[in-house]
């Protein structure tokens, strides 16, 4: 894919906060501008040499050809497998804050990114929930340490009333001791709309702390939950006598 010669090319600098849908829209606009401003004028340029042979004239006008295009170096080709939903899962136990932040940016739109969390909206035992998250930011752990309990384990989530003008829920990656990942948008299973950090904190962090969990912990919670659920037997009627 995209292995053919390049007719025109333009580079842009990234700010580090773009998401894939935002960048795609910008690239579409850039591509349209390049087509109108550079490619089409080259195709239409040139002097008409023969009035009696229109096909010959058209060939003479074409300044953009496969011969004049820049050939790509196939040695630099990288494979890009089809993206799966599993790639959008965040695993704080073995991923850094930057790896998770970039997942949130890159997988925005589809498949999105989800965080496995053990939480409860009451004093009942914690349950494993996979929450869709967005709007992630990396900050030095020292800048938010005042919001973290000194006795809290690394996996416990913490709430910040305001950072850079907005509230956030923070998490500390197990393998990244110098950074924290702040999340500001949450889509809870069963809910129609995304909610901000304040709403998530009120609903799932007020009665007892919420925490991120590992794949093994998530699987154990799902097994326990499904094993303790009783299914209702469907009642059937026999034929009338």
Backbone as JSON, one array per atom type, in Angstrom:
{
  "sequence": "XXXXXXXXXXXXXXXXXXXXXXXXXXXXXXXXXXXXXXXXXXXXXXXXXXXXXXXXXXXXXXXXXXXXXXXXXXXXXXXXXXXXXXXXXXXXXXXXXXXXXXXXXXXXXXXXXXXXXXXXXXXXXXXXXXXXXXXXXXXXXXXXXXXXXXXXXXXXXXXXXXXXXXXXXXXXXXXXXXXXXXXXXXXXXXXXXXXXXXXXXXXXXXXXXXXXXXXXXXXXXXXXXXXXXXXXXXXXXXXXX",
  "N": [[0.83, -1.19, 0.0], [0.42, 2.25, -0.73], [2.85, 2.38, -2.15], [3.73, 3.5, -4.45], [5.35, 5.94, -6.66], [6.03, 9.33, -5.5], [4.26, 12.23, -6.09], [3.95, 14.84, -5.04], [4.89, 16.26, -1.92], [4.48, 17.11, 1.52], [5.49, 18.2, 4.72], [4.57, 18.2, 8.2], [4.77, 19.63, 11.47], [4.26, 18.07, 14.61], [2.38, 18.72, 17.57], [2.17, 17.14, 19.75], [-0.17, 16.62, 21.04], [-2.17, 15.92, 19.37], [-4.96, 14.01, 18.14], [-5.85, 10.96, 16.41], [-8.26, 11.27, 14.77], [-8.38, 14.11, 14.58], [-5.95, 14.67, 13.32], [-6.25, 13.29, 10.94], [-8.33, 14.73, 9.69], [-6.98, 17.13, 9.29], [-4.94, 16.32, 7.56], [-6.44, 15.54, 5.33], [-7.37, 18.05, 4.51], [-4.95, 19.3, 3.93], [-4.05, 17.65, 1.85], [-5.98, 18.14, -0.12], [-5.48, 20.87, -0.63], [-2.84, 20.73, -1.62], [-3.31, 19.31, -3.94], [-4.91, 21.08, -5.43], [-3.34, 23.42, -5.5], [-0.76, 22.69, -6.38], [-0.52, 20.19, -7.85], [-2.6, 20.0, -9.87], [-2.18, 22.5, -11.34], [0.33, 21.88, -12.49], [-0.33, 19.76, -14.1], [-1.9, 21.06, -15.96], [-0.25, 22.87, -17.16], [2.05, 24.2, -19.66], [2.76, 24.61, -23.21], [0.63, 24.78, -26.04], [1.23, 22.84, -28.75], [0.39, 21.66, -31.11], [-2.37, 22.24, -32.95], [-3.98, 20.52, -34.34], [-3.92, 18.05, -33.21], [-5.15, 16.89, -30.55], [-4.74, 14.94, -28.58], [-2.0, 14.68, -28.62], [-1.25, 17.19, -27.76], [-2.19, 17.12, -25.12], [-0.5, 15.25, -23.97], [1.9, 16.66, -24.1], [1.41, 18.66, -22.27], [1.5, 17.45, -19.82], [3.28, 17.68, -17.1], [3.61, 16.34, -14.75], [4.55, 13.21, -14.27], [5.1, 9.63, -14.11], [7.76, 9.37, -14.45], [8.86, 11.75, -13.57], [8.11, 11.78, -10.94], [8.92, 11.11, -7.47], [10.59, 8.26, -6.53], [9.81, 5.86, -4.08], [11.7, 4.52, -1.33], [11.8, 1.21, -1.0], [13.02, -0.28, 0.92], [12.57, 0.92, 3.29], [10.03, 0.35, 4.01], [7.38, -0.35, 6.26], [5.44, -2.78, 7.94], [1.92, -2.62, 8.5], [-0.27, -3.91, 10.37], [-3.79, -4.86, 10.57], [-5.73, -2.94, 12.78], [-6.83, -3.93, 15.98], [-9.42, -4.33, 18.52], [-8.28, -5.13, 20.89], [-5.82, -3.89, 20.96], [-6.34, -1.39, 21.9], [-6.41, -1.47, 24.65], [-5.46, -0.35, 27.86], [-2.7, -0.91, 29.94], [-1.58, -0.38, 32.88], [0.18, -1.8, 34.48], [2.38, -2.65, 33.04], [2.99, -0.74, 31.15], [4.24, 2.46, 30.18], [3.55, 5.9, 31.15], [3.7, 7.5, 28.88], [3.41, 5.64, 26.78], [0.75, 4.82, 27.2], [-0.6, 7.28, 26.99], [-0.1, 7.88, 24.3], [-1.46, 5.8, 23.09], [-4.09, 6.51, 23.7], [-4.3, 8.84, 22.18], [-3.72, 7.87, 19.57], [-5.6, 5.83, 19.1], [-8.01, 7.08, 19.25], [-11.44, 7.62, 18.46], [-11.73, 5.07, 16.73], [-10.2, 1.97, 17.65], [-10.76, 3.1, 20.09], [-9.81, 3.6, 23.56], [-9.51, 1.6, 26.46], [-9.67, 1.17, 30.0], [-8.98, -1.19, 32.47], [-10.63, -1.42, 35.48], [-11.05, -1.76, 39.02], [-13.78, -1.09, 40.87], [-16.41, 0.51, 42.79], [-19.7, 1.69, 43.25], [-20.65, 1.95, 45.75], [-20.6, 0.66, 49.14], [-20.28, -1.94, 48.59], [-18.53, -4.96, 47.51], [-15.63, -4.52, 45.39], [-15.87, -4.38, 41.82], [-14.85, -5.65, 38.66], [-14.45, -3.48, 35.97], [-14.48, -2.36, 32.65], [-13.51, 0.58, 31.43], [-14.06, 3.09, 29.06], [-11.78, 5.49, 28.06], [-10.59, 8.88, 27.55], [-8.88, 11.86, 26.38], [-6.13, 12.31, 27.54], [-3.26, 13.11, 29.55], [0.18, 13.66, 30.3], [1.94, 14.16, 33.31], [4.55, 15.25, 35.55], [5.14, 13.15, 38.36], [5.75, 14.36, 40.74], [4.48, 16.8, 40.64], [1.87, 16.34, 41.26], [1.79, 15.02, 43.61], [0.76, 15.86, 46.06], [-1.89, 15.24, 46.02], [-2.07, 12.58, 46.38], [-2.47, 9.92, 48.56], [-0.25, 9.07, 51.18], [-0.22, 6.47, 51.99], [-1.36, 5.06, 49.99], [-1.58, 2.4, 47.62], [0.29, 1.76, 44.56], [-1.5, 1.18, 42.49], [-3.85, 2.49, 43.05], [-6.29, 4.83, 42.09], [-6.32, 8.42, 41.83], [-7.75, 11.63, 42.59], [-7.83, 14.86, 41.12], [-8.78, 18.07, 41.75], [-8.36, 20.3, 40.07], [-6.31, 20.84, 37.33], [-4.37, 22.46, 35.07], [-6.65, 23.9, 34.48], [-8.78, 22.11, 34.49], [-10.55, 19.34, 36.02], [-9.26, 16.07, 36.92], [-8.72, 12.52, 36.79], [-6.18, 10.6, 38.11], [-3.56, 8.21, 37.4], [-0.97, 5.98, 38.43], [1.59, 4.54, 36.69], [2.98, 1.27, 37.02], [5.55, 0.75, 36.1], [6.67, 3.16, 35.65], [7.88, 5.45, 37.43], [8.19, 8.18, 37.6], [6.29, 9.65, 36.33], [2.8, 10.57, 35.91], [-0.39, 9.62, 34.66], [-2.98, 11.53, 33.51], [-6.49, 11.49, 33.28], [-9.42, 12.67, 31.68], [-11.88, 12.2, 30.58], [-14.55, 9.92, 30.59], [-16.2, 6.92, 29.69], [-18.62, 5.08, 30.84], [-19.61, 1.69, 31.07], [-22.89, 0.87, 30.01], [-23.83, 3.42, 30.22], [-24.98, 6.25, 28.33], [-23.59, 8.56, 27.52], [-20.36, 10.22, 27.51], [-18.61, 11.07, 30.54], [-17.3, 13.64, 32.71], [-14.27, 13.92, 34.75], [-15.03, 14.68, 37.36], [-17.6, 13.6, 37.65], [-17.1, 10.85, 37.41], [-15.5, 10.45, 39.65], [-17.3, 11.07, 41.72], [-19.21, 9.06, 41.4], [-17.79, 6.63, 41.5], [-15.57, 6.69, 43.16], [-16.04, 7.68, 45.65], [-17.1, 6.19, 47.84], [-15.28, 4.12, 48.29], [-11.81, 3.53, 47.45], [-10.89, 3.43, 43.97], [-9.17, 1.32, 41.66], [-6.61, 0.52, 39.23], [-6.33, -2.57, 37.41], [-4.67, -5.73, 36.77], [-4.37, -7.93, 33.84], [-4.75, -10.56, 34.79], [-6.04, -10.15, 37.25], [-8.35, -8.93, 36.33], [-9.49, -11.03, 34.82], [-9.96, -12.86, 36.87], [-11.89, -11.52, 38.37], [-14.0, -11.4, 36.54], [-14.51, -14.11, 36.22], [-15.32, -14.82, 38.81], [-17.59, -13.23, 39.07], [-19.24, -14.16, 36.96], [-19.48, -16.77, 37.74], [-20.96, -16.61, 40.02], [-23.42, -15.84, 39.26], [-26.79, -16.45, 38.8], [-28.72, -17.96, 36.36], [-31.89, -17.34, 35.0], [-34.35, -19.77, 34.45], [-35.94, -20.39, 31.44], [-39.35, -20.42, 31.1], [-41.59, -22.73, 29.68], [-44.49, -23.52, 27.79], [-46.57, -26.3, 27.54], [-48.35, -28.17, 25.03], [-51.83, -27.45, 24.72], [-54.38, -29.39, 26.24]],
  "CA": [[0.0, 0.0, 0.0], [1.16, 3.52, -0.81], [4.21, 2.06, -2.53], [4.05, 4.13, -5.72], [6.13, 7.19, -6.63], [5.4, 10.49, -4.85], [4.17, 13.39, -6.97], [4.24, 16.02, -4.22], [4.92, 15.88, -0.51], [4.62, 18.22, 2.46], [5.65, 17.72, 6.08], [4.05, 19.07, 9.25], [5.27, 19.37, 12.81], [3.21, 17.7, 15.54], [2.47, 19.39, 18.86], [2.2, 16.13, 20.81], [-1.49, 16.47, 21.65], [-3.13, 15.59, 18.33], [-5.56, 12.68, 18.11], [-5.9, 10.48, 15.03], [-9.3, 11.92, 13.96], [-7.99, 15.49, 14.31], [-4.85, 14.67, 12.35], [-6.78, 12.84, 9.66], [-9.03, 15.87, 9.09], [-5.98, 18.11, 8.85], [-4.25, 15.76, 6.39], [-7.36, 15.63, 4.2], [-7.37, 19.44, 4.06], [-3.64, 19.55, 3.32], [-4.0, 16.93, 0.58], [-6.81, 18.86, -1.1], [-4.76, 22.1, -0.99], [-1.71, 20.37, -2.49], [-3.85, 18.9, -5.24], [-5.39, 22.26, -6.15], [-2.31, 24.44, -5.65], [0.49, 22.24, -7.01], [-0.62, 19.08, -8.8], [-3.43, 20.35, -11.03], [-1.51, 23.47, -12.21], [1.39, 21.23, -13.27], [-0.97, 18.96, -15.14], [-2.49, 21.93, -16.97], [0.74, 23.82, -17.68], [2.68, 23.84, -20.95], [2.3, 25.32, -24.41], [0.0, 23.95, -27.05], [2.14, 22.8, -29.89], [-0.27, 21.25, -32.33], [-3.81, 22.44, -32.86], [-4.72, 19.47, -35.01], [-3.75, 16.75, -32.5], [-5.43, 17.2, -29.15], [-4.12, 13.95, -27.71], [-0.58, 15.0, -28.55], [-1.16, 18.37, -26.92], [-2.39, 16.75, -23.74], [0.72, 14.6, -23.52], [2.93, 17.68, -23.91], [1.08, 19.48, -21.11], [1.65, 16.71, -18.58], [4.58, 17.78, -16.46], [3.63, 15.36, -13.66], [4.52, 11.85, -14.82], [5.77, 8.65, -13.27], [9.21, 9.56, -14.59], [9.29, 12.91, -12.79], [7.77, 11.58, -9.53], [9.99, 10.59, -6.62], [10.41, 6.85, -6.21], [9.98, 5.56, -2.66], [12.68, 3.49, -0.96], [11.05, 0.08, -0.48], [13.73, -0.84, 2.08], [12.07, 1.59, 4.49], [8.62, -0.01, 4.19], [7.02, -1.0, 7.51], [4.12, -3.41, 7.89], [0.89, -2.02, 9.36], [-1.38, -4.87, 10.48], [-5.11, -4.32, 10.88], [-5.88, -2.6, 14.2], [-7.86, -4.69, 16.68], [-9.89, -3.72, 19.76], [-7.37, -5.48, 21.98], [-4.7, -2.94, 20.97], [-6.75, -0.18, 22.61], [-6.46, -1.66, 26.09], [-4.38, 0.26, 28.63], [-2.23, -1.8, 31.0], [-0.63, 0.37, 33.72], [1.15, -2.65, 35.18], [3.6, -2.84, 32.26], [3.13, 0.32, 30.16], [4.59, 3.77, 30.73], [2.54, 6.94, 30.95], [3.76, 7.95, 27.49], [2.81, 4.6, 25.94], [-0.71, 4.86, 27.35], [-1.06, 8.55, 26.43], [-0.07, 7.79, 22.85], [-2.56, 4.91, 22.71], [-5.32, 7.3, 23.76], [-4.29, 9.73, 21.03], [-3.72, 7.14, 18.31], [-6.79, 5.01, 18.92], [-9.22, 7.89, 19.41], [-12.38, 7.3, 17.4], [-11.81, 3.6, 16.74], [-11.18, 1.28, 18.5], [-10.86, 3.74, 21.4], [-8.96, 3.0, 24.58], [-10.23, 1.21, 27.67], [-8.86, 0.93, 31.19], [-9.63, -2.11, 33.41], [-10.65, -0.8, 36.82], [-11.86, -2.36, 40.08], [-14.41, 0.02, 41.55], [-17.77, 0.27, 43.27], [-20.44, 2.91, 43.53], [-21.19, 1.86, 47.11], [-19.69, -0.08, 50.03], [-20.25, -3.33, 48.13], [-17.2, -5.36, 47.01], [-15.22, -3.96, 44.11], [-16.14, -5.18, 40.63], [-14.03, -5.29, 37.51], [-15.17, -2.75, 34.92], [-13.62, -1.82, 31.61], [-14.02, 1.92, 31.17], [-13.48, 3.78, 27.91], [-11.2, 6.76, 28.52], [-10.09, 9.78, 26.51], [-8.31, 13.12, 26.87], [-5.06, 11.94, 28.47], [-2.12, 14.04, 29.66], [1.27, 13.22, 31.18], [2.52, 15.18, 34.19], [5.51, 14.68, 36.51], [4.46, 12.67, 39.55], [5.99, 15.32, 41.83], [3.57, 17.94, 40.53], [0.54, 15.96, 41.74], [1.98, 14.15, 44.78], [-0.05, 16.34, 47.19], [-3.23, 14.67, 45.88], [-1.95, 11.13, 46.54], [-2.28, 9.5, 49.95], [1.06, 8.46, 51.41], [-0.41, 5.03, 52.23], [-2.07, 4.46, 48.85], [-0.77, 1.57, 46.72], [0.5, 2.35, 43.23], [-2.62, 0.99, 41.58], [-5.02, 3.26, 43.45], [-6.52, 6.06, 41.34], [-6.45, 9.61, 42.67], [-8.53, 12.7, 41.96], [-7.26, 16.21, 41.19], [-9.88, 19.01, 41.47], [-8.06, 21.18, 38.93], [-4.95, 20.89, 36.8], [-4.48, 23.11, 33.76], [-7.99, 24.41, 34.28], [-9.83, 21.07, 34.5], [-10.37, 18.23, 36.95], [-8.75, 14.86, 36.29], [-8.43, 11.32, 37.58], [-4.82, 10.23, 37.79], [-3.08, 6.88, 37.71], [0.48, 5.85, 38.46], [2.03, 3.29, 36.08], [3.89, 0.52, 37.87], [6.91, 0.76, 35.57], [7.04, 4.56, 35.35], [7.77, 6.06, 38.76], [8.39, 9.63, 37.57], [5.17, 10.31, 35.65], [1.42, 10.15, 36.15], [-1.26, 9.82, 33.51], [-4.24, 12.16, 33.91], [-7.6, 11.21, 32.38], [-10.47, 13.66, 31.93], [-13.15, 11.81, 29.98], [-14.84, 8.52, 30.87], [-17.45, 6.37, 29.18], [-18.89, 3.95, 31.71], [-20.53, 0.72, 30.45], [-24.29, 1.04, 30.35], [-24.18, 4.84, 30.14], [-25.06, 6.69, 26.95], [-22.66, 9.63, 27.18], [-19.13, 10.35, 28.29], [-18.74, 11.92, 31.72], [-16.02, 14.21, 33.12], [-13.6, 13.31, 35.9], [-15.79, 14.93, 38.59], [-18.71, 12.65, 37.72], [-16.55, 9.52, 37.68], [-15.06, 10.42, 41.04], [-18.49, 11.06, 42.57], [-19.92, 7.8, 41.28], [-17.01, 5.41, 41.67], [-14.4, 6.84, 44.04], [-16.46, 8.34, 46.89], [-17.31, 5.25, 48.94], [-14.02, 3.41, 48.5], [-10.89, 3.83, 46.35], [-10.87, 2.63, 42.75], [-7.79, 1.0, 41.29], [-6.42, -0.21, 37.99], [-6.06, -3.98, 37.67], [-3.91, -6.45, 35.75], [-5.21, -8.87, 33.09], [-5.08, -11.7, 35.64], [-7.04, -9.71, 38.21], [-9.6, -8.71, 35.6], [-10.05, -12.33, 34.48], [-10.45, -13.47, 38.1], [-13.13, -10.85, 38.74], [-15.03, -11.81, 35.6], [-14.84, -15.5, 36.54], [-16.08, -14.82, 40.06], [-18.9, -12.62, 38.82], [-20.06, -15.04, 36.13], [-19.73, -17.99, 38.48], [-21.94, -16.39, 41.07], [-24.68, -15.36, 38.68], [-27.76, -17.5, 38.5], [-29.53, -17.66, 35.19], [-33.28, -17.72, 35.11], [-34.75, -20.78, 33.48], [-37.06, -19.95, 30.64], [-40.53, -21.25, 31.26], [-42.24, -23.07, 28.41], [-45.81, -24.1, 27.9], [-46.82, -27.47, 26.74], [-49.57, -28.05, 24.2], [-53.1, -27.55, 25.45], [-55.11, -30.67, 26.1]],
  "C": [[0.87, 1.24, 0.0], [2.62, 3.29, -1.21], [4.65, 2.77, -3.82], [4.87, 5.4, -5.56], [5.33, 8.36, -6.07], [5.42, 11.67, -5.81], [4.52, 14.67, -6.22], [4.11, 15.61, -2.77], [5.11, 17.12, 0.36], [4.66, 17.65, 3.88], [5.05, 18.72, 7.07], [4.66, 18.67, 10.59], [4.09, 19.06, 13.73], [3.45, 18.36, 16.9], [2.54, 18.39, 20.01], [0.87, 15.91, 21.48], [-2.56, 16.08, 20.63], [-3.71, 14.18, 18.55], [-5.67, 12.25, 16.65], [-7.04, 11.1, 14.22], [-8.95, 13.38, 13.62], [-6.92, 15.56, 13.22], [-5.34, 14.24, 10.98], [-7.53, 13.97, 8.95], [-8.04, 16.89, 8.53], [-5.25, 17.61, 7.59], [-5.14, 15.79, 5.15], [-7.35, 17.05, 3.62], [-6.05, 19.77, 3.35], [-3.57, 18.89, 1.95], [-4.81, 17.63, -0.5], [-6.11, 20.14, -1.56], [-3.59, 21.8, -1.92], [-2.18, 20.0, -3.89], [-4.23, 20.11, -6.07], [-4.24, 23.23, -6.46], [-1.09, 23.99, -6.44], [0.3, 21.18, -8.1], [-1.39, 19.49, -10.05], [-2.78, 21.42, -11.91], [-0.4, 22.85, -13.05], [0.81, 20.4, -14.4], [-1.48, 19.82, -16.29], [-1.49, 22.9, -17.59], [1.32, 23.34, -19.02], [2.07, 24.61, -22.11], [1.69, 24.34, -25.41], [0.85, 24.01, -28.32], [1.45, 22.44, -31.21], [-1.76, 21.36, -32.15], [-4.59, 21.24, -33.42], [-4.59, 18.11, -34.33], [-3.91, 16.98, -31.01], [-4.79, 16.19, -28.19], [-2.63, 14.23, -27.54], [-0.36, 16.21, -27.66], [-1.25, 18.0, -25.45], [-1.13, 16.08, -23.19], [1.82, 15.62, -23.25], [2.68, 18.53, -22.67], [1.43, 18.79, -19.79], [3.07, 16.81, -18.06], [4.73, 16.79, -15.31], [3.47, 13.98, -14.28], [5.21, 10.9, -13.85], [7.28, 8.8, -13.34], [9.7, 10.72, -13.73], [8.96, 12.76, -11.31], [8.93, 10.94, -8.78], [9.68, 9.14, -6.21], [10.67, 6.62, -4.72], [10.99, 4.44, -2.45], [11.95, 2.33, -0.3], [11.73, -0.57, 0.71], [13.22, -0.24, 3.38], [10.61, 1.25, 4.78], [8.43, -0.72, 5.53], [5.61, -1.59, 7.38], [3.18, -2.74, 8.88], [-0.29, -2.97, 9.41], [-2.7, -4.17, 10.81], [-5.23, -4.1, 12.38], [-7.04, -3.4, 14.79], [-8.28, -3.96, 17.96], [-8.93, -3.97, 20.91], [-6.21, -4.49, 22.08], [-5.05, -1.68, 21.75], [-6.83, -0.34, 24.11], [-5.23, -1.05, 26.76], [-4.0, -0.68, 29.78], [-1.17, -1.09, 31.84], [0.41, -0.49, 34.42], [2.43, -2.84, 34.38], [3.76, -1.82, 31.13], [3.45, 1.64, 30.84], [3.46, 4.76, 30.49], [2.53, 7.4, 29.5], [3.14, 6.92, 26.55], [1.29, 4.65, 26.0], [-1.28, 6.15, 26.77], [-1.12, 8.48, 24.91], [-1.12, 6.81, 22.32], [-3.88, 5.69, 22.68], [-5.41, 8.22, 22.56], [-4.46, 8.96, 19.72], [-4.98, 6.35, 18.03], [-8.08, 5.77, 19.2], [-10.14, 7.64, 18.22], [-12.62, 5.81, 17.37], [-10.42, 3.02, 16.85], [-11.42, 1.96, 19.84], [-9.95, 3.03, 22.39], [-9.77, 2.73, 25.85], [-9.25, 0.89, 28.78], [-9.59, -0.04, 32.11], [-9.5, -1.58, 34.83], [-11.49, -1.66, 37.77], [-12.45, -1.21, 40.89], [-15.81, -0.37, 42.0], [-18.43, 1.6, 43.57], [-21.06, 2.92, 44.91], [-20.16, 1.17, 48.0], [-19.63, -1.55, 49.66], [-18.85, -3.67, 47.61], [-16.9, -4.77, 45.64], [-15.52, -4.94, 42.97], [-15.24, -4.7, 39.5], [-14.86, -4.66, 36.41], [-14.15, -2.24, 33.91], [-14.22, -0.49, 31.15], [-13.3, 2.54, 29.97], [-13.01, 5.16, 28.35], [-10.7, 7.57, 27.33], [-9.49, 11.01, 27.19], [-7.27, 12.86, 27.95], [-3.91, 12.93, 28.42], [-1.09, 13.46, 30.62], [1.75, 14.4, 32.01], [3.56, 14.51, 35.09], [4.79, 14.29, 37.79], [4.64, 13.66, 40.71], [5.0, 16.47, 41.81], [2.17, 17.62, 41.06], [0.62, 15.11, 43.02], [1.12, 14.57, 45.97], [-1.46, 15.77, 47.15], [-3.24, 13.15, 46.11], [-1.69, 10.81, 48.01], [-0.95, 8.78, 50.1], [0.96, 6.95, 51.61], [-1.07, 4.32, 51.05], [-1.13, 3.59, 48.02], [-0.68, 2.19, 45.34], [-0.72, 2.25, 42.33], [-3.86, 1.81, 41.94], [-5.11, 4.56, 42.65], [-6.67, 7.22, 42.29], [-7.14, 10.71, 41.88], [-7.85, 14.04, 42.18], [-8.36, 17.2, 40.83], [-9.62, 19.91, 40.26], [-6.59, 21.1, 38.6], [-5.06, 21.39, 35.37], [-5.92, 23.48, 33.43], [-9.11, 23.4, 34.34], [-9.49, 19.99, 35.52], [-9.89, 16.99, 36.19], [-8.66, 13.74, 37.3], [-7.05, 10.84, 37.15], [-4.52, 8.78, 38.12], [-1.56, 6.86, 37.63], [0.89, 4.51, 37.84], [3.06, 2.59, 36.97], [5.34, 0.61, 37.41], [7.39, 2.17, 35.2], [6.84, 5.37, 36.63], [7.86, 7.58, 38.74], [7.23, 10.38, 36.94], [3.82, 9.76, 36.1], [0.63, 10.42, 34.88], [-2.59, 10.36, 34.02], [-5.3, 11.9, 32.84], [-8.76, 12.13, 32.71], [-11.83, 13.28, 31.34], [-13.35, 10.31, 30.13], [-16.18, 8.12, 30.27], [-17.7, 5.06, 29.91], [-19.86, 3.0, 31.01], [-21.97, 0.91, 30.93], [-24.77, 2.48, 30.31], [-24.11, 5.3, 28.69], [-23.96, 7.67, 26.58], [-21.39, 9.56, 28.02], [-19.37, 11.29, 29.46], [-17.36, 12.48, 32.08], [-15.47, 13.53, 34.37], [-14.39, 13.51, 37.19], [-16.92, 13.92, 38.76], [-18.21, 11.24, 38.02], [-16.12, 9.4, 39.14], [-16.25, 10.31, 42.0], [-19.17, 9.7, 42.56], [-19.13, 6.57, 41.65], [-15.8, 5.53, 42.58], [-14.76, 7.44, 45.39], [-16.56, 7.38, 48.06], [-16.05, 4.47, 49.29], [-13.13, 3.65, 47.29], [-11.09, 2.89, 45.16], [-9.42, 2.38, 42.38], [-7.75, 0.34, 39.92], [-6.03, -1.65, 38.31], [-5.3, -4.6, 36.49], [-4.84, -7.38, 34.97], [-5.65, -10.07, 33.93], [-6.16, -11.33, 36.65], [-8.39, -9.49, 37.54], [-10.28, -10.03, 35.28], [-10.64, -13.01, 35.72], [-11.77, -12.85, 38.53], [-14.27, -11.25, 37.82], [-15.48, -13.23, 35.9], [-15.7, -15.59, 37.79], [-17.49, -14.3, 39.84], [-19.8, -13.56, 38.03], [-20.4, -16.33, 36.86], [-20.78, -17.83, 39.54], [-23.27, -15.9, 40.57], [-25.58, -16.53, 38.34], [-28.61, -17.08, 37.31], [-30.95, -18.15, 35.41], [-33.63, -18.73, 34.02], [-35.99, -20.3, 32.74], [-38.21, -20.94, 30.76], [-41.2, -21.5, 29.91], [-43.59, -23.71, 28.69], [-45.94, -25.31, 26.98], [-48.09, -27.29, 25.92], [-50.82, -28.19, 25.05], [-53.79, -28.87, 25.17], [-56.48, -30.44, 25.51]]
}
